[in-house]
Short mmCIF file of C-alpha atoms in Angstrom, two decimals:
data_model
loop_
_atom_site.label_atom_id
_atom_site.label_comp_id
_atom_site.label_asym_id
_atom_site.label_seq_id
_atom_site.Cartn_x
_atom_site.Cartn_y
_atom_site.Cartn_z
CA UNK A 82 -30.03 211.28 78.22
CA UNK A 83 -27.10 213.98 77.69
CA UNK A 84 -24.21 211.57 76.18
CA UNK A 85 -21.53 213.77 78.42
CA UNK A 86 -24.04 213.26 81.91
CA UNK A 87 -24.05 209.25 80.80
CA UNK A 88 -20.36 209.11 80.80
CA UNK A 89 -19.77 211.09 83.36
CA UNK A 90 -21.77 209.39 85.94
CA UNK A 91 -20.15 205.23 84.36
CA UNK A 92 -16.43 206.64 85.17
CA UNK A 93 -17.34 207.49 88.77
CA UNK A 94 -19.22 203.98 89.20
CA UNK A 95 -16.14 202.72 87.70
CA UNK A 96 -13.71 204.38 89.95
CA UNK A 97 -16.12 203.36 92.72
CA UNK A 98 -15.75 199.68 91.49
CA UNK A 99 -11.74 200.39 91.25
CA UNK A 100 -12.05 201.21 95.31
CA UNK A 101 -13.79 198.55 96.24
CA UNK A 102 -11.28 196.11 94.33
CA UNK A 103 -8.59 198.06 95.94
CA UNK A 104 -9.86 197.37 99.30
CA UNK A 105 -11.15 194.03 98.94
CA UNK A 106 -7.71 192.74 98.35
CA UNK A 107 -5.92 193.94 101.65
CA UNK A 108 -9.13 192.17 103.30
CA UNK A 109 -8.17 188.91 101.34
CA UNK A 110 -4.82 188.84 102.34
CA UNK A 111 -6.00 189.55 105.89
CA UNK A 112 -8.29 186.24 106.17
CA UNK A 113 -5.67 184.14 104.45
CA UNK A 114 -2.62 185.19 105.36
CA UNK A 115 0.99 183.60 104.09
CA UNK A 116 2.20 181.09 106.53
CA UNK A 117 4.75 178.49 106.23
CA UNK A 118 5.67 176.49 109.10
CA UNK A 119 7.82 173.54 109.19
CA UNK A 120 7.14 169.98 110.77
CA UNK A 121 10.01 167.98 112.21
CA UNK A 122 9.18 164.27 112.26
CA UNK A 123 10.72 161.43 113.81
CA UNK A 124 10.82 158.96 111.59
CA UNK A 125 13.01 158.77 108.35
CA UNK A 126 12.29 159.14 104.97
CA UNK A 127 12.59 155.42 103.99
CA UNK A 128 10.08 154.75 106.21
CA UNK A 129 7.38 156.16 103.34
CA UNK A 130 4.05 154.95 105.15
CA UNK A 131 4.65 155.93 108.87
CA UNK A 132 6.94 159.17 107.53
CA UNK A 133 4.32 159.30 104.80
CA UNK A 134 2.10 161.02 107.49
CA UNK A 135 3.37 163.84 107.35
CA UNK A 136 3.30 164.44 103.70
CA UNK A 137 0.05 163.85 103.64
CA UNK A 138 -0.73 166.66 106.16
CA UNK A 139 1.34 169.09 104.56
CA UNK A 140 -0.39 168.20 101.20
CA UNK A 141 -4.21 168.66 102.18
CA UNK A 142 -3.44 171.90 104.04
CA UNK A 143 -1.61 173.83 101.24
CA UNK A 144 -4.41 171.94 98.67
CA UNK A 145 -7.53 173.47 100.93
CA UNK A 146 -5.66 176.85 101.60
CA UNK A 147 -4.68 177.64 98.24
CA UNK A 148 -1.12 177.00 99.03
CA UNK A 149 -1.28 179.66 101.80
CA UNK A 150 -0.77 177.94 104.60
CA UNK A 151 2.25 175.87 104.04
CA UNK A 152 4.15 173.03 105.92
CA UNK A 153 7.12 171.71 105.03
CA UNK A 154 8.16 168.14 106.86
CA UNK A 155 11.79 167.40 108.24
CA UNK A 156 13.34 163.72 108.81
CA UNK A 157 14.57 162.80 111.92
CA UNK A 158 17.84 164.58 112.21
CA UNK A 159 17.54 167.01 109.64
CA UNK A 160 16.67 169.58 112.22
CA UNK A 161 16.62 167.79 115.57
CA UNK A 162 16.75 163.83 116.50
CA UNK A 163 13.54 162.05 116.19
CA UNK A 164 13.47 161.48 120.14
CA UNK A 165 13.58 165.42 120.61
CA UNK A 166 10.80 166.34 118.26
CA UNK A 167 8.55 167.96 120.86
CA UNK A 168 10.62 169.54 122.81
CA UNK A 169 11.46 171.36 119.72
CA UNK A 170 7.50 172.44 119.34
CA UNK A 171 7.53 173.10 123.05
CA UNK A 172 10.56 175.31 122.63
CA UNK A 173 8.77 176.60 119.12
CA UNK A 174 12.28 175.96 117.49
CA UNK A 175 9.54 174.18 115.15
CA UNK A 176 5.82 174.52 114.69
CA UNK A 177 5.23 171.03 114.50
CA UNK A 178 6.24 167.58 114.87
CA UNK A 179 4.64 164.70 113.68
CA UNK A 180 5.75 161.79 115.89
CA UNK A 181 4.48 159.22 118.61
CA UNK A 182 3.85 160.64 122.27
CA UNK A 183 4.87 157.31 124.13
CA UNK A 184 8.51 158.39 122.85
CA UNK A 185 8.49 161.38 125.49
CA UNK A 186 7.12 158.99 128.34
CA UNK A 187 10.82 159.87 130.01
CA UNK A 188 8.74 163.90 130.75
CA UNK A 189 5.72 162.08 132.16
CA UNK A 190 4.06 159.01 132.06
CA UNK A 191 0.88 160.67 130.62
CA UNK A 192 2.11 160.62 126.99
CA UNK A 193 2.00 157.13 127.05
CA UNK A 194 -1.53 157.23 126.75
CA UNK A 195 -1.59 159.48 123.92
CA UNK A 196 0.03 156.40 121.70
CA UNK A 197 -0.70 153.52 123.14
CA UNK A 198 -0.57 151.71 126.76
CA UNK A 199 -0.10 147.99 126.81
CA UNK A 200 -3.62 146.13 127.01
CA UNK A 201 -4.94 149.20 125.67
CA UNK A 202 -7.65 150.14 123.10
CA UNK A 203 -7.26 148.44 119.38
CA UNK A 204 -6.97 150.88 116.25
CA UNK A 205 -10.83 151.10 115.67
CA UNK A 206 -11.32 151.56 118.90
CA UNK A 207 -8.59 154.29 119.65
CA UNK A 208 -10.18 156.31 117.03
CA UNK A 209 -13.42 156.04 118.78
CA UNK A 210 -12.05 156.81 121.67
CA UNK A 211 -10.22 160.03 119.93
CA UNK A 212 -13.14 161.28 117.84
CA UNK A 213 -16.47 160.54 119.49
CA UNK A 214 -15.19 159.82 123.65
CA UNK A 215 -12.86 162.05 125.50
CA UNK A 216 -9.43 160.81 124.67
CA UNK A 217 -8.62 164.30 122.40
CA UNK A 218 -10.27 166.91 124.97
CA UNK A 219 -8.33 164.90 127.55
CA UNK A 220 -4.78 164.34 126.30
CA UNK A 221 -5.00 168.15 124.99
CA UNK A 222 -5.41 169.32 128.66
CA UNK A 223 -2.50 167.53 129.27
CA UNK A 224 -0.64 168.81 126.15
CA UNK A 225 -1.68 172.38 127.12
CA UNK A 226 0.60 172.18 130.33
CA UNK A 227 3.60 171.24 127.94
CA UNK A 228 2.93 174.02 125.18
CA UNK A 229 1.56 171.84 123.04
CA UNK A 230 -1.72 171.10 121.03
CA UNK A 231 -2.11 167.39 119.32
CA UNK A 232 -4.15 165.94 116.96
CA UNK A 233 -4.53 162.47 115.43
CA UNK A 234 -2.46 161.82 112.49
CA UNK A 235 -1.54 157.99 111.64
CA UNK A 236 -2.56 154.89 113.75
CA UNK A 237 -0.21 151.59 112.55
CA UNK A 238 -3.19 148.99 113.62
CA UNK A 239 -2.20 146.51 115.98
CA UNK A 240 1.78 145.80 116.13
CA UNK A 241 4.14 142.98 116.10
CA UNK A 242 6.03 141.63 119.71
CA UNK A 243 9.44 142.42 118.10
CA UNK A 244 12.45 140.69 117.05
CA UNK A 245 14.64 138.03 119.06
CA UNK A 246 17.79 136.15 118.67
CA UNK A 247 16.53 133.39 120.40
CA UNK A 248 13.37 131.57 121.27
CA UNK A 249 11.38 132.89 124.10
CA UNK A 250 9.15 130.22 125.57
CA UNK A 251 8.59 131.04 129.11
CA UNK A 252 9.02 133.68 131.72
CA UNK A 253 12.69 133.06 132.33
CA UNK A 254 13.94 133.12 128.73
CA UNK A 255 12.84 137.04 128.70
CA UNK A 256 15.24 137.53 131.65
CA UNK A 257 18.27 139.52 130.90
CA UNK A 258 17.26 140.10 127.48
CA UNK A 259 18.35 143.57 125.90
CA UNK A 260 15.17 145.03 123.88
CA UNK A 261 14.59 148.06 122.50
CA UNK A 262 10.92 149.11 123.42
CA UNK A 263 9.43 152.17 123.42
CA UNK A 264 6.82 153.62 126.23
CA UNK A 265 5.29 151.87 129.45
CA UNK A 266 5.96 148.85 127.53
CA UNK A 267 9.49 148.98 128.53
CA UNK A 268 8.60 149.63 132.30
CA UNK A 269 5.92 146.32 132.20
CA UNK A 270 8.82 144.31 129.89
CA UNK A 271 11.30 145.44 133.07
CA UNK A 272 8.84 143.75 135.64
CA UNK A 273 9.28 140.03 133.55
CA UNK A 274 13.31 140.45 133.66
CA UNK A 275 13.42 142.43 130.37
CA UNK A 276 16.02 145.21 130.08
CA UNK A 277 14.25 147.85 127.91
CA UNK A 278 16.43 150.50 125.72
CA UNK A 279 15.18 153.28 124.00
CA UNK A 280 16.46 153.75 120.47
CA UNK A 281 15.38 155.57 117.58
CA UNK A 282 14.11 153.51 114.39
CA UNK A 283 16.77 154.46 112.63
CA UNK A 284 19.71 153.21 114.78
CA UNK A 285 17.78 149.60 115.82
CA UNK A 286 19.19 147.29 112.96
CA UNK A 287 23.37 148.51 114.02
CA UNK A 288 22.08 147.84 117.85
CA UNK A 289 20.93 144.40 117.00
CA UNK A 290 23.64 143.69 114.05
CA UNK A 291 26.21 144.09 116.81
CA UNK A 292 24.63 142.71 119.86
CA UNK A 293 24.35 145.59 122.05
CA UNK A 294 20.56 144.48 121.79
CA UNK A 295 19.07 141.29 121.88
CA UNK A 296 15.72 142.25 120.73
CA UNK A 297 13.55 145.12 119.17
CA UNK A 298 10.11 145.65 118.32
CA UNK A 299 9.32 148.84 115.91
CA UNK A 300 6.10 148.57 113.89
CA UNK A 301 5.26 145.82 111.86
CA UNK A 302 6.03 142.80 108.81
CA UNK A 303 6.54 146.49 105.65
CA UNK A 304 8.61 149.06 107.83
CA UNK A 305 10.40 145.89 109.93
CA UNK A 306 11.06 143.97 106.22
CA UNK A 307 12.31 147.60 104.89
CA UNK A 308 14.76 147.73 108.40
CA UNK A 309 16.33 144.69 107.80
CA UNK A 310 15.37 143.07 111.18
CA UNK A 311 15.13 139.71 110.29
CA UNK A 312 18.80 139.32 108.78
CA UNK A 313 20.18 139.67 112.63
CA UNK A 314 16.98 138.16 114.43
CA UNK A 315 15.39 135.36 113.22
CA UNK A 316 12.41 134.71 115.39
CA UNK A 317 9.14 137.13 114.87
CA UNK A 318 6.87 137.21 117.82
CA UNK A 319 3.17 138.17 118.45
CA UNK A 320 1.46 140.45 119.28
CA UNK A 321 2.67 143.55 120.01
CA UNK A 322 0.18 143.72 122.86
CA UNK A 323 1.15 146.77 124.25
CA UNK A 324 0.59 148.77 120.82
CA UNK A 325 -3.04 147.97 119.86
CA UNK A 326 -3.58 150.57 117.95
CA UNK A 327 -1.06 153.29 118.44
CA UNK A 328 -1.98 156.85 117.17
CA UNK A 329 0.91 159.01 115.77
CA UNK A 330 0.31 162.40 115.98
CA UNK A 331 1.01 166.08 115.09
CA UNK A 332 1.79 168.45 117.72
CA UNK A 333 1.80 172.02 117.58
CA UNK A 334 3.10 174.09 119.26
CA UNK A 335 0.21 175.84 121.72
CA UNK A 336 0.47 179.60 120.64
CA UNK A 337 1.39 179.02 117.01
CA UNK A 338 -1.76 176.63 116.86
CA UNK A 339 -4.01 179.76 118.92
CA UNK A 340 -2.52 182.33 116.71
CA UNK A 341 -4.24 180.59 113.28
CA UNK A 342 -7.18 181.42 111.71
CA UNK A 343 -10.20 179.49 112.26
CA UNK A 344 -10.06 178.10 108.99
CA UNK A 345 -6.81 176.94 109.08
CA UNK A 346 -6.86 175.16 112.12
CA UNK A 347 -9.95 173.33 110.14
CA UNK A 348 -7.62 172.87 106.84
CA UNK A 349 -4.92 171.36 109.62
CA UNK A 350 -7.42 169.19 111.75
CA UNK A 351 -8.79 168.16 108.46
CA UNK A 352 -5.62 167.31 106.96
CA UNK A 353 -4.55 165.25 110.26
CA UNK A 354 -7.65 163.16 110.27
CA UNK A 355 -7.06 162.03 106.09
CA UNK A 356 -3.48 161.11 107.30
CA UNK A 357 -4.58 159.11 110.78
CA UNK A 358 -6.96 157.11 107.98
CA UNK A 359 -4.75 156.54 105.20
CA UNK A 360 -1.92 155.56 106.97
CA UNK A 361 -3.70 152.70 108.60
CA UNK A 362 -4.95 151.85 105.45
CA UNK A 363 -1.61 151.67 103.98
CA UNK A 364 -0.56 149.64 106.53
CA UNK A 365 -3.37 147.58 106.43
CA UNK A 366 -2.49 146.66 102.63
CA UNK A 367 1.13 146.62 102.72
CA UNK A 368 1.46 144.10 105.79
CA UNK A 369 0.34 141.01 104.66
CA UNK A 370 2.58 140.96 101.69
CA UNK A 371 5.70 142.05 103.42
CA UNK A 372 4.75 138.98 106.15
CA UNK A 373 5.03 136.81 103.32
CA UNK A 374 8.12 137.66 102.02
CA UNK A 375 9.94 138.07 105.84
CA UNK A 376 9.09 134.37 106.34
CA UNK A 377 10.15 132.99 103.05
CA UNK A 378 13.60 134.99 103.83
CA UNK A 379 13.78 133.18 106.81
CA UNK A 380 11.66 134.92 109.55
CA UNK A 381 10.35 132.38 112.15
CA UNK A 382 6.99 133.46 113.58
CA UNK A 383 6.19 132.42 117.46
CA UNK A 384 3.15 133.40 119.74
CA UNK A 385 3.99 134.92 122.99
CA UNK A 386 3.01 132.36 125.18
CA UNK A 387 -0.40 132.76 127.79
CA UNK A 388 2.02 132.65 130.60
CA UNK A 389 4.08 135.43 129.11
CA UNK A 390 0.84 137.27 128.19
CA UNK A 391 -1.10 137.05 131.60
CA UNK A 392 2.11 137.90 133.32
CA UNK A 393 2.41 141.35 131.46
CA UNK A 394 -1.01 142.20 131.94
CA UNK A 395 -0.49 141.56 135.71
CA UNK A 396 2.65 143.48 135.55
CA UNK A 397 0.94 146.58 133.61
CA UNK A 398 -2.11 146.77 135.89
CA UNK A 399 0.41 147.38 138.72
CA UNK A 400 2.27 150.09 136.85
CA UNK A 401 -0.95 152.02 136.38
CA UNK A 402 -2.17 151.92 139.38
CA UNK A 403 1.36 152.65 140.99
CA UNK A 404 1.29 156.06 138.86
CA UNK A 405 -2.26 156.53 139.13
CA UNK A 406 -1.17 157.20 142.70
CA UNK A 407 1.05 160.35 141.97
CA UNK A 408 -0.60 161.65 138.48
CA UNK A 409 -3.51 163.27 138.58
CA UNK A 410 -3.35 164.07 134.29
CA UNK A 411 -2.65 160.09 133.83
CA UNK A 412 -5.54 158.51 136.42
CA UNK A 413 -7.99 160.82 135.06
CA UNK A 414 -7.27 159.53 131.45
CA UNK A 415 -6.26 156.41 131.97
CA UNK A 416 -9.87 155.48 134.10
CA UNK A 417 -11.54 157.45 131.29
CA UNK A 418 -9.96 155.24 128.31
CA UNK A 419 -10.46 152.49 130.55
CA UNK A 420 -14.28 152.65 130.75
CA UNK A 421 -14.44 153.66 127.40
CA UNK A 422 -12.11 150.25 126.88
CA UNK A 423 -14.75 148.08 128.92
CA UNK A 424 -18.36 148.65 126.98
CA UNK A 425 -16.37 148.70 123.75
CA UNK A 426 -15.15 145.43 124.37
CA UNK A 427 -18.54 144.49 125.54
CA UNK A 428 -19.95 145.07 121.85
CA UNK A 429 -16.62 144.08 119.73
CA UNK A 430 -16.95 140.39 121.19
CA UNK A 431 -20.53 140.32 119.51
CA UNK A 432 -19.74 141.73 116.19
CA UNK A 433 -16.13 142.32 114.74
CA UNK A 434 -14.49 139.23 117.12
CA UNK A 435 -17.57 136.91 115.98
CA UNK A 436 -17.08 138.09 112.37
CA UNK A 437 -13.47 137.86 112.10
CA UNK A 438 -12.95 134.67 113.92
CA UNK A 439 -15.76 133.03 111.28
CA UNK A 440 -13.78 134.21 108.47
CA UNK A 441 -10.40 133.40 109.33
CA UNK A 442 -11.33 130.01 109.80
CA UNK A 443 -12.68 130.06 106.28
CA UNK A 444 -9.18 131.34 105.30
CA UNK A 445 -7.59 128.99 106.75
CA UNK A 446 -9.46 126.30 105.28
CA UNK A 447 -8.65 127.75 102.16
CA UNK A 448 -12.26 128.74 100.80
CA UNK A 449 -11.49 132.62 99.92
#
């Protein structure tokens, strides 16, 4: 072959090679594009497992994007309060929030059910409910008509009943009392002589320190130990029936979310589901420890009473069927959760309530 030909003909494949680089790139850049958005949450930073959430989101996505898509979280109140975090989304003042949708229950009643309801599904449960029944395709259809899309991203397991400066024994002793609870708990608490007040996390232990509460409930035995509670309320009640196994989520707002590539919205949905697991896991190891060290500072644990506890399921029944009445968005979920709630039930009382019971007992009797 003629040595000038050879050479020749290489340096045109090469500048063909050169091209094809050259336009590959702009392609690249196309399908993952730079994009930083920022996540307003409404919990603070010293609460690290429940505010942890976020973190955890904004981790996996820049880790499976290569650091393109980014998400950067916000406190409560570095950017808006914690009780305005999706009306911010809505307004697309942020791109996300990760927070609890009972908190916006004041807008409609519907976000109630995106947390929690009282008497409603435990954590296992709500996840089941979430990933495999119709509780995401459902609650989105409501989010849609607010701007919003949600996913899953933290579940606390079942709470505690809250904080109280004095005993609570029977249906009278809840009457008058000043509590800060969140949701359609407050309405139910209302119906039993309760006076419910909303209050951010972050403001509960001044509200109870100077008695403009008498109560509060929050989460549970690690974020209530790291809050202080038990230094201005001595008695530590159970359970926190109406949170059986609240989901925190992210919310995004609707066009932002639609405007993502297909990938990313996997590298997000991805990222929320890690952070609805691990934070339940967290709490799940971090609890019993904390519950521990409450009660030898003092803490005095009580059992709502069966009186107190059929009375509030009474009370709640009538509150969804009252709004049942005039929502079309909450009956359709709420029956929806509701028959989900009655076959699961059906199978839990054969395996994980058989199960459990047997082993507490042998906990009890001091044989693990």
């Amino acid at each position: 072959m003629d040595r000038r030909s050879f050479f020749k003909k290489a340096g045109t494949a090469g500048a063909g090679v050169v091209a094809a680089t050259t336009l590959a790139a702009p392609a690249i850049a196309q399908e993952n594009p730079k994009i930083a958005w920022r996540m307003t949450s409404s919990f603070p930073k010293s609460l690290d497992t429940i505010y942890g959430g976020a973190e955890d989101i904004a981790k996996h996505v820049a880790a499976a994007t290569d650091g393109n898509f980014t998400i950067q979280p916000f406190a409560a109140g570095e950017i808006v309060p914690g009780l305005q975090a999706v009306d911010a989304v809505a307004a697309g003042t942020v791109e996300a929030a990760h927070t609890t949708s009972y908190y916006f229950v004041g807008k409609d009643p519907t976000y109630a059910i995106g947390t929690a309801i009282p008497f409603g599904l435990n954590s296992r449960l709500t996840n089941a409910w979430y990933y495999e029944g119709n509780g995401n395709k459902l609650m989105n259809e409501f989010y849609a008509t607010q701007g919003m899309y949600a996913l899953p991203a933290g579940n606390t397991g079942a709470q505690m009943g809250g904080w109280f400066r004095k005993e609570i024994n029977t249906l009278d002793d809840l009457k008058g009392v000043k509590m800060r609870i969140a949701g359609l708990a407050g309405r139910v608490m209302e119906k039993v002589g309760v006076i419910p007040q909303q209050i951010a996390g972050g403001d509960i232990y001044p509200a109870l320190e100077k008695g403009t509460i008498d109560a509060a409930e929050f989460v549970g035995p690690y974020d209530d130990l790291k809050l202080g509670f038990h230094k201005v309320a001595k008695y530590y009640y159970y359970p926190g029936w109406w949170e059986g196994g609240p989901t925190v989520h992210g919310f995004f707002n609707l066009e932002k979310w639609s405007s993502l590539p297909k990938h990313y919205q996997a590298a997000l949905t991805d990222a929320c589901a890690f952070a609805n697991t691990n934070m339940l896991a967290k709490y799940d190891t971090k609890n019993p420890t904390a519950l521990k060290q409450l009660v030898a500072e003092g803490a005095t644990l009580r059992p709502f009473s069966q009186e107190i506890m059929e009375a509030c399921f009474q009370a709640a029944t009538g509150i969804y069927s009252e709004i049942s009445g005039t929502n079309q968005y909450f009956k359709k979920i709420y029956d929806d959760q509701t028959a989900f709630k009655r076959d699961a039930y059906l199978w839990m009382q054969l395996s994980e309530y058989t199960f459990d019971t047997f082993m507490m007992i042998q906990q009890r009797a001091g044989k693990l």
